[in-house]
Amino acid sequence: MSVARLLGQHKFRLFACNYAPTYKTFITHRVQDDVQHPLNEVQRRLSRERKREGLWWNVTVGVTLSKAKVVRSWVRRRLQSAFIEELRERDIEQDGKLIVDKAGKVGRHGIPAQVLKQLGDVSLMGSVRLHARPTVILAKYADVRRETGLVADALLQGLKAELKFAEPRSERKMQGLLQPRKAQVPPRYMPGDT
């Protein structure tokens, strides 16, 4: 199942979540699309030069959340710290790279260390934007962490699905990471198709 579909199954109450499997800068996309904007060239150049690796994520807060800048920055920091804590709880660094357990066991992310060592640097991929809603102001921090944890879980499940299909079939069976695949059903041909 794709990450976008997994995220779409959840109705986030405290923030809106945007995900793209490609690398996008959700913040500066308006500047990059507007040719008349004075910072258009600068932002396009910065976007071209940025490394396409790891997880690009950011937290945005609109003016509709609160008129006070101190409240908006507090909400942004609160969402950022909750998301970082949820990533660390799953042995994932802030940039999306998975931490390999030195003891050679399965990390808290659920991927065996031997698989990570074989594949090299493994990280979450894509772009995520968390846009705060007004309900996050009154929410308890545990609720904020729970919802950001759902985002981290969806990203991790998407990565696990990619890793399972990236490995050779014999290794997947030996490690017991996947059940046997279901038989592929051939496409139906409609009358008149050639």
JSON list of C-alpha atoms in Angstrom, two decimals:
[
{"chain": "A", "resi": 1, "resn": "MET", "atom": "CA", "xyz": [0.00, 0.00, 0.00]},
{"chain": "A", "resi": 2, "resn": "SER", "atom": "CA", "xyz": [1.34, 3.44, -0.86]},
{"chain": "A", "resi": 3, "resn": "VAL", "atom": "CA", "xyz": [2.18, 6.02, 1.79]},
{"chain": "A", "resi": 4, "resn": "ALA", "atom": "CA", "xyz": [-0.35, 8.47, 0.37]},
{"chain": "A", "resi": 5, "resn": "ARG", "atom": "CA", "xyz": [-3.09, 5.88, 0.68]},
{"chain": "A", "resi": 6, "resn": "LEU", "atom": "CA", "xyz": [-2.04, 4.99, 4.23]},
{"chain": "A", "resi": 7, "resn": "LEU", "atom": "CA", "xyz": [-2.08, 8.66, 5.22]},
{"chain": "A", "resi": 8, "resn": "GLY", "atom": "CA", "xyz": [-5.45, 9.13, 3.51]},
{"chain": "A", "resi": 9, "resn": "GLN", "atom": "CA", "xyz": [-7.00, 6.50, 5.77]},
{"chain": "A", "resi": 10, "resn": "HIS", "atom": "CA", "xyz": [-6.45, 8.70, 8.83]},
{"chain": "A", "resi": 11, "resn": "LYS", "atom": "CA", "xyz": [-8.56, 11.74, 9.58]},
{"chain": "A", "resi": 12, "resn": "PHE", "atom": "CA", "xyz": [-6.06, 14.05, 11.25]},
{"chain": "A", "resi": 13, "resn": "ARG", "atom": "CA", "xyz": [-7.77, 16.37, 13.69]},
{"chain": "A", "resi": 14, "resn": "LEU", "atom": "CA", "xyz": [-4.80, 18.55, 14.68]},
{"chain": "A", "resi": 15, "resn": "PHE", "atom": "CA", "xyz": [-3.11, 19.13, 11.33]},
{"chain": "A", "resi": 16, "resn": "ALA", "atom": "CA", "xyz": [-3.47, 18.55, 7.62]},
{"chain": "A", "resi": 17, "resn": "CYS", "atom": "CA", "xyz": [-0.87, 16.23, 6.14]},
{"chain": "A", "resi": 18, "resn": "ASN", "atom": "CA", "xyz": [0.41, 16.48, 2.58]},
{"chain": "A", "resi": 19, "resn": "TYR", "atom": "CA", "xyz": [2.70, 13.79, 1.18]},
{"chain": "A", "resi": 20, "resn": "ALA", "atom": "CA", "xyz": [4.49, 13.51, -2.14]},
{"chain": "A", "resi": 21, "resn": "PRO", "atom": "CA", "xyz": [6.70, 10.54, -3.09]},
{"chain": "A", "resi": 22, "resn": "THR", "atom": "CA", "xyz": [8.92, 12.96, -5.01]},
{"chain": "A", "resi": 23, "resn": "TYR", "atom": "CA", "xyz": [10.94, 15.77, -3.49]},
{"chain": "A", "resi": 24, "resn": "LYS", "atom": "CA", "xyz": [8.88, 18.96, -3.34]},
{"chain": "A", "resi": 25, "resn": "THR", "atom": "CA", "xyz": [9.27, 22.12, -1.36]},
{"chain": "A", "resi": 26, "resn": "PHE", "atom": "CA", "xyz": [5.73, 22.73, -0.25]},
{"chain": "A", "resi": 27, "resn": "ILE", "atom": "CA", "xyz": [6.63, 26.11, 1.23]},
{"chain": "A", "resi": 28, "resn": "THR", "atom": "CA", "xyz": [8.21, 27.77, -1.80]},
{"chain": "A", "resi": 29, "resn": "HIS", "atom": "CA", "xyz": [6.11, 26.21, -4.56]},
{"chain": "A", "resi": 30, "resn": "ARG", "atom": "CA", "xyz": [4.11, 29.43, -5.04]},
{"chain": "A", "resi": 31, "resn": "VAL", "atom": "CA", "xyz": [7.31, 31.41, -5.52]},
{"chain": "A", "resi": 32, "resn": "GLN", "atom": "CA", "xyz": [8.72, 28.84, -7.95]},
{"chain": "A", "resi": 33, "resn": "ASP", "atom": "CA", "xyz": [5.55, 28.75, -10.04]},
{"chain": "A", "resi": 34, "resn": "ASP", "atom": "CA", "xyz": [5.18, 32.53, -10.32]},
{"chain": "A", "resi": 35, "resn": "VAL", "atom": "CA", "xyz": [7.60, 33.79, -12.98]},
{"chain": "A", "resi": 36, "resn": "GLN", "atom": "CA", "xyz": [6.89, 37.40, -11.97]},
{"chain": "A", "resi": 37, "resn": "HIS", "atom": "CA", "xyz": [7.94, 36.86, -8.34]},
{"chain": "A", "resi": 38, "resn": "PRO", "atom": "CA", "xyz": [11.25, 38.59, -7.50]},
{"chain": "A", "resi": 39, "resn": "LEU", "atom": "CA", "xyz": [12.65, 35.49, -5.76]},
{"chain": "A", "resi": 40, "resn": "ASN", "atom": "CA", "xyz": [11.61, 33.05, -8.48]},
{"chain": "A", "resi": 41, "resn": "GLU", "atom": "CA", "xyz": [15.08, 32.46, -9.94]},
{"chain": "A", "resi": 42, "resn": "VAL", "atom": "CA", "xyz": [16.73, 32.17, -6.53]},
{"chain": "A", "resi": 43, "resn": "GLN", "atom": "CA", "xyz": [14.21, 29.63, -5.23]},
{"chain": "A", "resi": 44, "resn": "ARG", "atom": "CA", "xyz": [14.35, 27.56, -8.43]},
{"chain": "A", "resi": 45, "resn": "ARG", "atom": "CA", "xyz": [18.16, 27.46, -8.25]},
{"chain": "A", "resi": 46, "resn": "LEU", "atom": "CA", "xyz": [18.12, 26.48, -4.57]},
{"chain": "A", "resi": 47, "resn": "SER", "atom": "CA", "xyz": [15.58, 23.77, -5.33]},
{"chain": "A", "resi": 48, "resn": "ARG", "atom": "CA", "xyz": [17.72, 22.37, -8.17]},
{"chain": "A", "resi": 49, "resn": "GLU", "atom": "CA", "xyz": [20.86, 22.29, -6.00]},
{"chain": "A", "resi": 50, "resn": "ARG", "atom": "CA", "xyz": [19.27, 20.62, -2.97]},
{"chain": "A", "resi": 51, "resn": "LYS", "atom": "CA", "xyz": [20.19, 16.96, -2.49]},
{"chain": "A", "resi": 52, "resn": "ARG", "atom": "CA", "xyz": [17.41, 14.53, -3.35]},
{"chain": "A", "resi": 53, "resn": "GLU", "atom": "CA", "xyz": [17.83, 12.14, -0.43]},
{"chain": "A", "resi": 54, "resn": "GLY", "atom": "CA", "xyz": [16.17, 11.35, 2.86]},
{"chain": "A", "resi": 55, "resn": "LEU", "atom": "CA", "xyz": [12.87, 12.79, 3.98]},
{"chain": "A", "resi": 56, "resn": "TRP", "atom": "CA", "xyz": [12.01, 16.40, 3.34]},
{"chain": "A", "resi": 57, "resn": "TRP", "atom": "CA", "xyz": [9.47, 17.55, 5.89]},
{"chain": "A", "resi": 58, "resn": "ASN", "atom": "CA", "xyz": [8.26, 20.81, 7.33]},
{"chain": "A", "resi": 59, "resn": "VAL", "atom": "CA", "xyz": [5.56, 22.24, 9.54]},
{"chain": "A", "resi": 60, "resn": "THR", "atom": "CA", "xyz": [3.53, 25.21, 8.38]},
{"chain": "A", "resi": 61, "resn": "VAL", "atom": "CA", "xyz": [1.18, 27.46, 10.30]},
{"chain": "A", "resi": 62, "resn": "GLY", "atom": "CA", "xyz": [-1.29, 29.83, 8.70]},
{"chain": "A", "resi": 63, "resn": "VAL", "atom": "CA", "xyz": [-2.29, 33.27, 9.88]},
{"chain": "A", "resi": 64, "resn": "THR", "atom": "CA", "xyz": [-5.81, 31.94, 10.44]},
{"chain": "A", "resi": 65, "resn": "LEU", "atom": "CA", "xyz": [-4.52, 29.89, 13.38]},
{"chain": "A", "resi": 66, "resn": "SER", "atom": "CA", "xyz": [-3.86, 32.95, 15.53]},
{"chain": "A", "resi": 67, "resn": "LYS", "atom": "CA", "xyz": [-3.13, 36.61, 15.07]},
{"chain": "A", "resi": 68, "resn": "ALA", "atom": "CA", "xyz": [-0.29, 36.43, 17.59]},
{"chain": "A", "resi": 69, "resn": "LYS", "atom": "CA", "xyz": [3.05, 35.40, 16.09]},
{"chain": "A", "resi": 70, "resn": "VAL", "atom": "CA", "xyz": [4.15, 33.91, 19.42]},
{"chain": "A", "resi": 71, "resn": "VAL", "atom": "CA", "xyz": [1.23, 31.43, 19.32]},
{"chain": "A", "resi": 72, "resn": "ARG", "atom": "CA", "xyz": [1.94, 30.46, 15.72]},
{"chain": "A", "resi": 73, "resn": "SER", "atom": "CA", "xyz": [5.64, 29.83, 16.40]},
{"chain": "A", "resi": 74, "resn": "TRP", "atom": "CA", "xyz": [4.78, 27.87, 19.58]},
{"chain": "A", "resi": 75, "resn": "VAL", "atom": "CA", "xyz": [2.41, 25.63, 17.60]},
{"chain": "A", "resi": 76, "resn": "ARG", "atom": "CA", "xyz": [5.01, 25.12, 14.87]},
{"chain": "A", "resi": 77, "resn": "ARG", "atom": "CA", "xyz": [7.71, 24.17, 17.40]},
{"chain": "A", "resi": 78, "resn": "ARG", "atom": "CA", "xyz": [5.26, 21.90, 19.21]},
{"chain": "A", "resi": 79, "resn": "LEU", "atom": "CA", "xyz": [4.41, 19.98, 16.03]},
{"chain": "A", "resi": 80, "resn": "GLN", "atom": "CA", "xyz": [8.08, 19.81, 15.02]},
{"chain": "A", "resi": 81, "resn": "SER", "atom": "CA", "xyz": [9.23, 18.43, 18.36]},
{"chain": "A", "resi": 82, "resn": "ALA", "atom": "CA", "xyz": [6.38, 15.89, 18.46]},
{"chain": "A", "resi": 83, "resn": "PHE", "atom": "CA", "xyz": [7.27, 14.63, 14.97]},
{"chain": "A", "resi": 84, "resn": "ILE", "atom": "CA", "xyz": [10.99, 14.43, 15.79]},
{"chain": "A", "resi": 85, "resn": "GLU", "atom": "CA", "xyz": [10.27, 12.51, 19.01]},
{"chain": "A", "resi": 86, "resn": "GLU", "atom": "CA", "xyz": [8.04, 10.06, 17.14]},
{"chain": "A", "resi": 87, "resn": "LEU", "atom": "CA", "xyz": [10.75, 9.48, 14.52]},
{"chain": "A", "resi": 88, "resn": "ARG", "atom": "CA", "xyz": [13.38, 8.89, 17.22]},
{"chain": "A", "resi": 89, "resn": "GLU", "atom": "CA", "xyz": [11.05, 6.51, 19.02]},
{"chain": "A", "resi": 90, "resn": "ARG", "atom": "CA", "xyz": [11.12, 4.38, 15.86]},
{"chain": "A", "resi": 91, "resn": "ASP", "atom": "CA", "xyz": [14.94, 4.60, 15.47]},
{"chain": "A", "resi": 92, "resn": "ILE", "atom": "CA", "xyz": [14.72, 7.09, 12.62]},
{"chain": "A", "resi": 93, "resn": "GLU", "atom": "CA", "xyz": [16.88, 10.19, 12.43]},
{"chain": "A", "resi": 94, "resn": "GLN", "atom": "CA", "xyz": [15.42, 13.63, 11.78]},
{"chain": "A", "resi": 95, "resn": "ASP", "atom": "CA", "xyz": [16.33, 13.49, 8.07]},
{"chain": "A", "resi": 96, "resn": "GLY", "atom": "CA", "xyz": [14.59, 10.12, 7.65]},
{"chain": "A", "resi": 97, "resn": "LYS", "atom": "CA", "xyz": [17.62, 7.81, 7.79]},
{"chain": "A", "resi": 98, "resn": "LEU", "atom": "CA", "xyz": [17.13, 4.57, 9.70]},
{"chain": "A", "resi": 99, "resn": "ILE", "atom": "CA", "xyz": [19.47, 3.95, 12.61]},
{"chain": "A", "resi": 100, "resn": "VAL", "atom": "CA", "xyz": [21.19, 0.56, 12.43]},
{"chain": "A", "resi": 101, "resn": "ASP", "atom": "CA", "xyz": [21.25, -1.28, 15.74]},
{"chain": "A", "resi": 102, "resn": "LYS", "atom": "CA", "xyz": [24.85, -2.07, 16.68]},
{"chain": "A", "resi": 103, "resn": "ALA", "atom": "CA", "xyz": [23.89, -5.36, 18.34]},
{"chain": "A", "resi": 104, "resn": "GLY", "atom": "CA", "xyz": [22.63, -6.69, 15.00]},
{"chain": "A", "resi": 105, "resn": "LYS", "atom": "CA", "xyz": [19.05, -7.04, 16.17]},
{"chain": "A", "resi": 106, "resn": "VAL", "atom": "CA", "xyz": [15.84, -5.69, 14.79]},
{"chain": "A", "resi": 107, "resn": "GLY", "atom": "CA", "xyz": [15.56, -1.97, 15.50]},
{"chain": "A", "resi": 108, "resn": "ARG", "atom": "CA", "xyz": [12.44, -0.30, 16.82]},
{"chain": "A", "resi": 109, "resn": "HIS", "atom": "CA", "xyz": [11.53, 0.44, 13.21]},
{"chain": "A", "resi": 110, "resn": "GLY", "atom": "CA", "xyz": [11.05, -3.31, 12.69]},
{"chain": "A", "resi": 111, "resn": "ILE", "atom": "CA", "xyz": [13.62, -3.83, 9.92]},
{"chain": "A", "resi": 112, "resn": "PRO", "atom": "CA", "xyz": [16.39, -6.36, 10.66]},
{"chain": "A", "resi": 113, "resn": "ALA", "atom": "CA", "xyz": [19.89, -4.89, 10.91]},
{"chain": "A", "resi": 114, "resn": "GLN", "atom": "CA", "xyz": [21.29, -7.42, 8.42]},
{"chain": "A", "resi": 115, "resn": "VAL", "atom": "CA", "xyz": [18.85, -6.18, 5.76]},
{"chain": "A", "resi": 116, "resn": "LEU", "atom": "CA", "xyz": [19.88, -2.57, 6.45]},
{"chain": "A", "resi": 117, "resn": "LYS", "atom": "CA", "xyz": [23.57, -3.47, 6.24]},
{"chain": "A", "resi": 118, "resn": "GLN", "atom": "CA", "xyz": [23.05, -5.24, 2.91]},
{"chain": "A", "resi": 119, "resn": "LEU", "atom": "CA", "xyz": [21.16, -2.31, 1.40]},
{"chain": "A", "resi": 120, "resn": "GLY", "atom": "CA", "xyz": [23.45, 0.41, 2.78]},
{"chain": "A", "resi": 121, "resn": "ASP", "atom": "CA", "xyz": [21.97, 3.74, 3.81]},
{"chain": "A", "resi": 122, "resn": "VAL", "atom": "CA", "xyz": [18.22, 3.29, 3.97]},
{"chain": "A", "resi": 123, "resn": "SER", "atom": "CA", "xyz": [15.95, 6.23, 4.62]},
{"chain": "A", "resi": 124, "resn": "LEU", "atom": "CA", "xyz": [12.39, 7.38, 4.32]},
{"chain": "A", "resi": 125, "resn": "MET", "atom": "CA", "xyz": [11.79, 9.15, 1.03]},
{"chain": "A", "resi": 126, "resn": "GLY", "atom": "CA", "xyz": [9.56, 11.90, -0.24]},
{"chain": "A", "resi": 127, "resn": "SER", "atom": "CA", "xyz": [8.18, 15.14, 1.09]},
{"chain": "A", "resi": 128, "resn": "VAL", "atom": "CA", "xyz": [5.81, 15.70, 3.99]},
{"chain": "A", "resi": 129, "resn": "ARG", "atom": "CA", "xyz": [4.09, 18.88, 5.11]},
{"chain": "A", "resi": 130, "resn": "LEU", "atom": "CA", "xyz": [2.16, 19.14, 8.36]},
{"chain": "A", "resi": 131, "resn": "HIS", "atom": "CA", "xyz": [-0.12, 22.21, 8.34]},
{"chain": "A", "resi": 132, "resn": "ALA", "atom": "CA", "xyz": [-1.43, 23.08, 11.81]},
{"chain": "A", "resi": 133, "resn": "ARG", "atom": "CA", "xyz": [-5.13, 23.47, 12.47]},
{"chain": "A", "resi": 134, "resn": "PRO", "atom": "CA", "xyz": [-6.59, 25.62, 15.28]},
{"chain": "A", "resi": 135, "resn": "THR", "atom": "CA", "xyz": [-7.47, 22.51, 17.32]},
{"chain": "A", "resi": 136, "resn": "VAL", "atom": "CA", "xyz": [-3.76, 21.90, 17.99]},
{"chain": "A", "resi": 137, "resn": "ILE", "atom": "CA", "xyz": [-3.64, 24.90, 20.34]},
{"chain": "A", "resi": 138, "resn": "LEU", "atom": "CA", "xyz": [-5.92, 23.28, 22.93]},
{"chain": "A", "resi": 139, "resn": "ALA", "atom": "CA", "xyz": [-4.80, 19.68, 22.33]},
{"chain": "A", "resi": 140, "resn": "LYS", "atom": "CA", "xyz": [-2.67, 17.84, 24.85]},
{"chain": "A", "resi": 141, "resn": "TYR", "atom": "CA", "xyz": [0.89, 17.06, 23.83]},
{"chain": "A", "resi": 142, "resn": "ALA", "atom": "CA", "xyz": [0.17, 13.31, 24.05]},
{"chain": "A", "resi": 143, "resn": "ASP", "atom": "CA", "xyz": [-2.54, 13.73, 21.39]},
{"chain": "A", "resi": 144, "resn": "VAL", "atom": "CA", "xyz": [-0.16, 15.70, 19.17]},
{"chain": "A", "resi": 145, "resn": "ARG", "atom": "CA", "xyz": [2.44, 12.94, 19.49]},
{"chain": "A", "resi": 146, "resn": "ARG", "atom": "CA", "xyz": [-0.15, 10.25, 18.77]},
{"chain": "A", "resi": 147, "resn": "GLU", "atom": "CA", "xyz": [-1.21, 11.91, 15.51]},
{"chain": "A", "resi": 148, "resn": "THR", "atom": "CA", "xyz": [2.34, 12.64, 14.38]},
{"chain": "A", "resi": 149, "resn": "GLY", "atom": "CA", "xyz": [3.11, 9.01, 15.25]},
{"chain": "A", "resi": 150, "resn": "LEU", "atom": "CA", "xyz": [0.48, 7.93, 12.73]},
{"chain": "A", "resi": 151, "resn": "VAL", "atom": "CA", "xyz": [2.36, 9.88, 10.05]},
{"chain": "A", "resi": 152, "resn": "ALA", "atom": "CA", "xyz": [5.67, 8.27, 11.06]},
{"chain": "A", "resi": 153, "resn": "ASP", "atom": "CA", "xyz": [4.05, 4.81, 11.02]},
{"chain": "A", "resi": 154, "resn": "ALA", "atom": "CA", "xyz": [2.62, 5.35, 7.54]},
{"chain": "A", "resi": 155, "resn": "LEU", "atom": "CA", "xyz": [6.01, 6.49, 6.21]},
{"chain": "A", "resi": 156, "resn": "LEU", "atom": "CA", "xyz": [7.69, 3.47, 7.79]},
{"chain": "A", "resi": 157, "resn": "GLN", "atom": "CA", "xyz": [5.10, 1.02, 6.41]},
{"chain": "A", "resi": 158, "resn": "GLY", "atom": "CA", "xyz": [5.64, 2.45, 2.94]},
{"chain": "A", "resi": 159, "resn": "LEU", "atom": "CA", "xyz": [9.40, 2.00, 3.28]},
{"chain": "A", "resi": 160, "resn": "LYS", "atom": "CA", "xyz": [8.97, -1.59, 4.50]},
{"chain": "A", "resi": 161, "resn": "ALA", "atom": "CA", "xyz": [6.80, -2.36, 1.48]},
{"chain": "A", "resi": 162, "resn": "GLU", "atom": "CA", "xyz": [9.46, -0.92, -0.84]},
{"chain": "A", "resi": 163, "resn": "LEU", "atom": "CA", "xyz": [12.25, -2.88, 0.85]},
{"chain": "A", "resi": 164, "resn": "LYS", "atom": "CA", "xyz": [10.35, -6.15, 0.63]},
{"chain": "A", "resi": 165, "resn": "PHE", "atom": "CA", "xyz": [9.92, -5.78, -3.11]},
{"chain": "A", "resi": 166, "resn": "ALA", "atom": "CA", "xyz": [13.48, -4.51, -3.65]},
{"chain": "A", "resi": 167, "resn": "GLU", "atom": "CA", "xyz": [15.10, -7.65, -2.26]},
{"chain": "A", "resi": 168, "resn": "PRO", "atom": "CA", "xyz": [15.57, -10.80, -4.34]},
{"chain": "A", "resi": 169, "resn": "ARG", "atom": "CA", "xyz": [12.73, -13.29, -3.90]},
{"chain": "A", "resi": 170, "resn": "SER", "atom": "CA", "xyz": [14.89, -16.03, -2.31]},
{"chain": "A", "resi": 171, "resn": "GLU", "atom": "CA", "xyz": [16.14, -13.64, 0.40]},
{"chain": "A", "resi": 172, "resn": "ARG", "atom": "CA", "xyz": [12.60, -12.52, 1.17]},
{"chain": "A", "resi": 173, "resn": "LYS", "atom": "CA", "xyz": [11.51, -16.11, 1.73]},
{"chain": "A", "resi": 174, "resn": "MET", "atom": "CA", "xyz": [14.51, -16.92, 3.91]},
{"chain": "A", "resi": 175, "resn": "GLN", "atom": "CA", "xyz": [13.99, -13.93, 6.15]},
{"chain": "A", "resi": 176, "resn": "GLY", "atom": "CA", "xyz": [10.26, -14.49, 6.35]},
{"chain": "A", "resi": 177, "resn": "LEU", "atom": "CA", "xyz": [9.58, -10.83, 5.70]},
{"chain": "A", "resi": 178, "resn": "LEU", "atom": "CA", "xyz": [6.83, -11.47, 3.17]},
{"chain": "A", "resi": 179, "resn": "GLN", "atom": "CA", "xyz": [4.10, -13.97, 2.60]},
{"chain": "A", "resi": 180, "resn": "PRO", "atom": "CA", "xyz": [4.11, -15.51, -0.88]},
{"chain": "A", "resi": 181, "resn": "ARG", "atom": "CA", "xyz": [2.74, -13.17, -3.52]},
{"chain": "A", "resi": 182, "resn": "LYS", "atom": "CA", "xyz": [-0.73, -13.75, -4.89]},
{"chain": "A", "resi": 183, "resn": "ALA", "atom": "CA", "xyz": [-0.98, -14.83, -8.50]},
{"chain": "A", "resi": 184, "resn": "GLN", "atom": "CA", "xyz": [-1.29, -11.97, -10.95]},
{"chain": "A", "resi": 185, "resn": "VAL", "atom": "CA", "xyz": [-4.58, -11.94, -12.83]},
{"chain": "A", "resi": 186, "resn": "PRO", "atom": "CA", "xyz": [-4.12, -11.16, -16.54]},
{"chain": "A", "resi": 187, "resn": "PRO", "atom": "CA", "xyz": [-5.94, -8.05, -17.77]},
{"chain": "A", "resi": 188, "resn": "ARG", "atom": "CA", "xyz": [-9.32, -8.56, -19.40]},
{"chain": "A", "resi": 189, "resn": "TYR", "atom": "CA", "xyz": [-9.60, -7.92, -23.10]},
{"chain": "A", "resi": 190, "resn": "MET", "atom": "CA", "xyz": [-12.65, -6.11, -24.32]},
{"chain": "A", "resi": 191, "resn": "PRO", "atom": "CA", "xyz": [-14.17, -6.86, -27.71]},
{"chain": "A", "resi": 192, "resn": "GLY", "atom": "CA", "xyz": [-12.57, -4.71, -30.35]},
{"chain": "A", "resi": 193, "resn": "ASP", "atom": "CA", "xyz": [-9.14, -4.59, -28.61]},
{"chain": "A", "resi": 194, "resn": "THR", "atom": "CA", "xyz": [-6.24, -5.71, -30.74]}
]
